[in-house]
Amino acid sequence: ELKQATRARVLGPAAETIPARDVALVDHDRLTVLGLEFVVHAVPGHTLGHIAFYHEDATTPLLFSGDTLFAAGCGRLFEGTPEQMHDSLERLAKLPDSTLIYCAHEYTLSNLRFAQAVEPDNQDIAQRLAEVIRWRSENRISLPSNLALEKRTNPFLRTRETSVKEKADERSSGQNTSQSAVFASLRAWKDKF
């Protein structure tokens, strides 16, 4: 009804069933929205066909990450595997540190509480948590984030860190032998946190 009333074109992932979709997008496709060019990144994990949109800019690159990368967290795994989601996050982590991240949901506060449980001695997390608590008390949002901040405070982007691996090993009562195994342990913990 909305599509008909506005004559809007609906673009969406090719690997998802979207009845109203006019244009099916795949990895590396390019599209222009409001004069900005975006590159499509396939980021399976949350769903198998999940995509993100990246605008490369020398001063302010933008990432619309959907349900893949959140401020201090990541999306649940509804269809994809932990390995797929970890690979998708690693792909996004290679973007410039100055990239502004616009995620689909404002879960920053609960994500930071989880991040602090994973890394209680991480001062960047403690500082960010205090800041977000203040912002939320003032009815301010915590988005967008940026990739540099995420690399310091998002446990799902910190699976290489010894402290994160040790906490994941402790939670899963075993040795996580790969970064994707550390990710899987963290995601399972977060699902019940």
Tab-separated table of C-alpha atoms in Angstrom:
chain	number	residue	atom	x	y	z
A	1	GLU	CA	0.000	0.000	0.000
A	2	LEU	CA	2.777	2.431	0.960
A	3	LYS	CA	4.788	1.423	-2.096
A	4	GLN	CA	1.806	2.059	-4.325
A	5	ALA	CA	0.984	5.398	-2.695
A	6	THR	CA	4.559	6.709	-2.933
A	7	ARG	CA	5.723	4.916	-6.085
A	8	ALA	CA	8.886	4.091	-4.153
A	9	ARG	CA	11.286	1.487	-5.483
A	10	VAL	CA	11.999	-1.229	-2.936
A	11	LEU	CA	15.545	-2.562	-2.865
A	12	GLY	CA	16.547	-5.553	-0.780
A	13	PRO	CA	18.832	-8.546	-0.491
A	14	ALA	CA	18.615	-11.027	-3.348
A	15	ALA	CA	18.939	-13.961	-0.948
A	16	GLU	CA	15.802	-13.015	1.015
A	17	THR	CA	12.165	-13.447	0.013
A	18	ILE	CA	10.727	-9.937	-0.079
A	19	PRO	CA	7.445	-9.821	-2.029
A	20	ALA	CA	7.467	-6.060	-2.727
A	21	ARG	CA	11.135	-5.918	-3.740
A	22	ASP	CA	11.860	-4.285	-7.114
A	23	VAL	CA	15.656	-4.564	-7.097
A	24	ALA	CA	17.539	-7.575	-5.730
A	25	LEU	CA	20.919	-6.570	-4.294
A	26	VAL	CA	24.032	-8.742	-4.040
A	27	ASP	CA	27.537	-8.261	-2.664
A	28	HIS	CA	29.448	-5.370	-4.284
A	29	ASP	CA	26.363	-3.856	-5.951
A	30	ARG	CA	26.345	-0.066	-5.989
A	31	LEU	CA	23.396	2.231	-5.486
A	32	THR	CA	22.869	5.954	-5.020
A	33	VAL	CA	20.602	7.320	-2.288
A	34	LEU	CA	20.137	11.063	-1.781
A	35	GLY	CA	23.244	11.709	-3.843
A	36	LEU	CA	25.459	9.318	-1.867
A	37	GLU	CA	26.888	6.183	-3.446
A	38	PHE	CA	26.736	3.018	-1.361
A	39	VAL	CA	28.379	-0.360	-1.844
A	40	VAL	CA	26.461	-3.447	-0.736
A	41	HIS	CA	28.265	-5.800	1.638
A	42	ALA	CA	26.891	-9.308	2.072
A	43	VAL	CA	27.003	-9.976	5.821
A	44	PRO	CA	25.366	-13.343	6.530
A	45	GLY	CA	24.833	-14.297	10.141
A	46	HIS	CA	21.683	-12.669	11.503
A	47	THR	CA	19.986	-14.030	8.387
A	48	LEU	CA	21.623	-15.797	5.472
A	49	GLY	CA	20.876	-12.953	3.077
A	50	HIS	CA	21.648	-10.024	5.366
A	51	ILE	CA	23.334	-7.013	3.758
A	52	ALA	CA	24.926	-3.763	4.895
A	53	PHE	CA	25.426	-0.498	3.011
A	54	TYR	CA	28.777	1.317	3.022
A	55	HIS	CA	29.429	4.848	1.775
A	56	GLU	CA	33.119	5.510	1.266
A	57	ASP	CA	34.108	9.081	2.033
A	58	ALA	CA	37.542	10.501	2.844
A	59	THR	CA	36.323	12.347	5.935
A	60	THR	CA	33.107	10.640	7.040
A	61	PRO	CA	32.543	7.104	5.763
A	62	LEU	CA	29.125	5.675	6.675
A	63	LEU	CA	27.980	2.124	7.383
A	64	PHE	CA	24.349	1.107	7.710
A	65	SER	CA	24.963	-2.246	9.365
A	66	GLY	CA	21.421	-3.491	9.926
A	67	ASP	CA	21.328	-6.329	12.459
A	68	THR	CA	24.967	-7.332	12.005
A	69	LEU	CA	27.062	-4.806	13.936
A	70	PHE	CA	25.492	-2.906	16.832
A	71	ALA	CA	26.978	-0.339	19.171
A	72	ALA	CA	28.952	-2.568	21.575
A	73	GLY	CA	27.274	-5.699	20.223
A	74	CYS	CA	25.964	-7.694	17.287
A	75	GLY	CA	22.740	-9.256	16.120
A	76	ARG	CA	21.382	-12.640	17.108
A	77	LEU	CA	21.869	-15.614	14.835
A	78	PHE	CA	18.495	-16.517	13.370
A	79	GLU	CA	19.664	-18.342	10.235
A	80	GLY	CA	23.426	-18.034	9.975
A	81	THR	CA	26.223	-19.794	11.789
A	82	PRO	CA	28.639	-18.300	14.317
A	83	GLU	CA	31.382	-18.636	11.704
A	84	GLN	CA	29.371	-16.648	9.161
A	85	MET	CA	28.581	-13.858	11.622
A	86	HIS	CA	32.171	-13.717	12.850
A	87	ASP	CA	33.409	-13.498	9.247
A	88	SER	CA	30.871	-10.738	8.526
A	89	LEU	CA	31.999	-8.751	11.565
A	90	GLU	CA	35.639	-9.211	10.590
A	91	ARG	CA	34.817	-7.912	7.119
A	92	LEU	CA	33.177	-4.796	8.546
A	93	ALA	CA	36.069	-4.305	10.990
A	94	LYS	CA	38.390	-3.786	8.015
A	95	LEU	CA	36.605	-0.557	7.085
A	96	PRO	CA	38.277	2.725	8.140
A	97	ASP	CA	38.244	3.427	11.878
A	98	SER	CA	36.493	6.753	11.188
A	99	THR	CA	33.445	4.949	9.743
A	100	LEU	CA	30.215	6.076	11.406
A	101	ILE	CA	28.027	3.097	12.245
A	102	TYR	CA	24.265	3.320	11.990
A	103	CYS	CA	22.786	0.081	13.290
A	104	ALA	CA	19.187	-1.097	13.233
A	105	HIS	CA	18.528	-0.933	16.988
A	106	GLU	CA	19.507	1.159	20.013
A	107	TYR	CA	20.713	-1.617	22.346
A	108	THR	CA	23.872	0.214	23.397
A	109	LEU	CA	23.252	0.273	27.130
A	110	SER	CA	22.470	-3.438	27.506
A	111	ASN	CA	25.301	-4.287	25.113
A	112	LEU	CA	27.772	-2.277	27.192
A	113	ARG	CA	26.630	-4.010	30.375
A	114	PHE	CA	27.419	-7.305	28.673
A	115	ALA	CA	30.753	-5.960	27.376
A	116	GLN	CA	31.666	-4.975	30.926
A	117	ALA	CA	30.869	-8.506	32.141
A	118	VAL	CA	33.223	-9.842	29.457
A	119	GLU	CA	35.999	-7.319	30.157
A	120	PRO	CA	35.512	-5.832	33.647
A	121	ASP	CA	38.967	-4.182	33.549
A	122	ASN	CA	38.504	-2.472	30.161
A	123	GLN	CA	38.533	1.258	30.948
A	124	ASP	CA	37.197	2.186	27.505
A	125	ILE	CA	34.083	0.118	28.221
A	126	ALA	CA	33.672	1.633	31.704
A	127	GLN	CA	33.976	5.162	30.322
A	128	ARG	CA	31.577	4.482	27.452
A	129	LEU	CA	29.046	2.840	29.769
A	130	ALA	CA	29.054	5.854	32.107
A	131	GLU	CA	28.655	8.185	29.133
A	132	VAL	CA	25.734	6.222	27.660
A	133	ILE	CA	24.004	6.004	31.054
A	134	ARG	CA	24.221	9.809	31.263
A	135	TRP	CA	22.991	10.261	27.686
A	136	ARG	CA	20.035	7.938	28.193
A	137	SER	CA	19.085	9.769	31.425
A	138	GLU	CA	18.931	12.908	29.262
A	139	ASN	CA	16.820	11.077	26.627
A	140	ARG	CA	19.700	11.266	24.152
A	141	ILE	CA	20.596	8.495	21.738
A	142	SER	CA	23.993	6.819	21.610
A	143	LEU	CA	24.137	6.453	17.848
A	144	PRO	CA	25.883	6.641	15.518
A	145	SER	CA	28.935	4.876	16.842
A	146	ASN	CA	32.263	4.675	15.033
A	147	LEU	CA	34.473	1.759	14.179
A	148	ALA	CA	37.451	2.889	16.280
A	149	LEU	CA	35.232	2.967	19.383
A	150	GLU	CA	33.723	-0.412	18.527
A	151	LYS	CA	37.170	-1.981	18.241
A	152	ARG	CA	37.892	-0.839	21.811
A	153	THR	CA	34.533	-1.669	23.422
A	154	ASN	CA	32.658	-4.306	21.410
A	155	PRO	CA	33.491	-7.825	22.628
A	156	PHE	CA	32.368	-9.336	19.328
A	157	LEU	CA	35.122	-7.382	17.556
A	158	ARG	CA	37.658	-8.281	20.266
A	159	THR	CA	37.794	-12.078	19.955
A	160	ARG	CA	41.595	-11.854	19.472
A	161	GLU	CA	42.074	-10.297	22.903
A	162	THR	CA	43.389	-12.664	25.578
A	163	SER	CA	40.983	-11.312	28.215
A	164	VAL	CA	37.993	-11.925	25.937
A	165	LYS	CA	39.117	-15.445	25.028
A	166	GLU	CA	39.749	-16.326	28.675
A	167	LYS	CA	36.263	-15.157	29.665
A	168	ALA	CA	34.730	-17.087	26.746
A	169	ASP	CA	36.673	-20.211	27.782
A	170	GLU	CA	35.459	-19.774	31.365
A	171	ARG	CA	31.831	-19.394	30.261
A	172	SER	CA	31.904	-22.376	27.896
A	173	SER	CA	33.915	-24.618	30.264
A	174	GLY	CA	36.467	-25.359	27.599
A	175	GLN	CA	39.100	-24.129	25.223
A	176	ASN	CA	37.842	-22.095	22.300
A	177	THR	CA	40.422	-22.918	19.642
A	178	SER	CA	39.459	-20.259	17.091
A	179	GLN	CA	38.191	-16.702	17.043
A	180	SER	CA	34.869	-17.893	15.648
A	181	ALA	CA	34.595	-20.326	18.592
A	182	VAL	CA	35.244	-17.422	20.983
A	183	PHE	CA	32.555	-15.481	19.113
A	184	ALA	CA	30.114	-18.431	19.383
A	185	SER	CA	30.711	-18.680	23.132
A	186	LEU	CA	30.140	-14.936	23.589
A	187	ARG	CA	26.994	-14.950	21.446
A	188	ALA	CA	25.524	-17.899	23.382
A	189	TRP	CA	26.258	-16.075	26.650
A	190	LYS	CA	24.751	-12.807	25.381
A	191	ASP	CA	21.591	-14.643	24.293
A	192	LYS	CA	20.949	-15.440	27.989
A	193	PHE	CA	22.452	-12.307	29.547
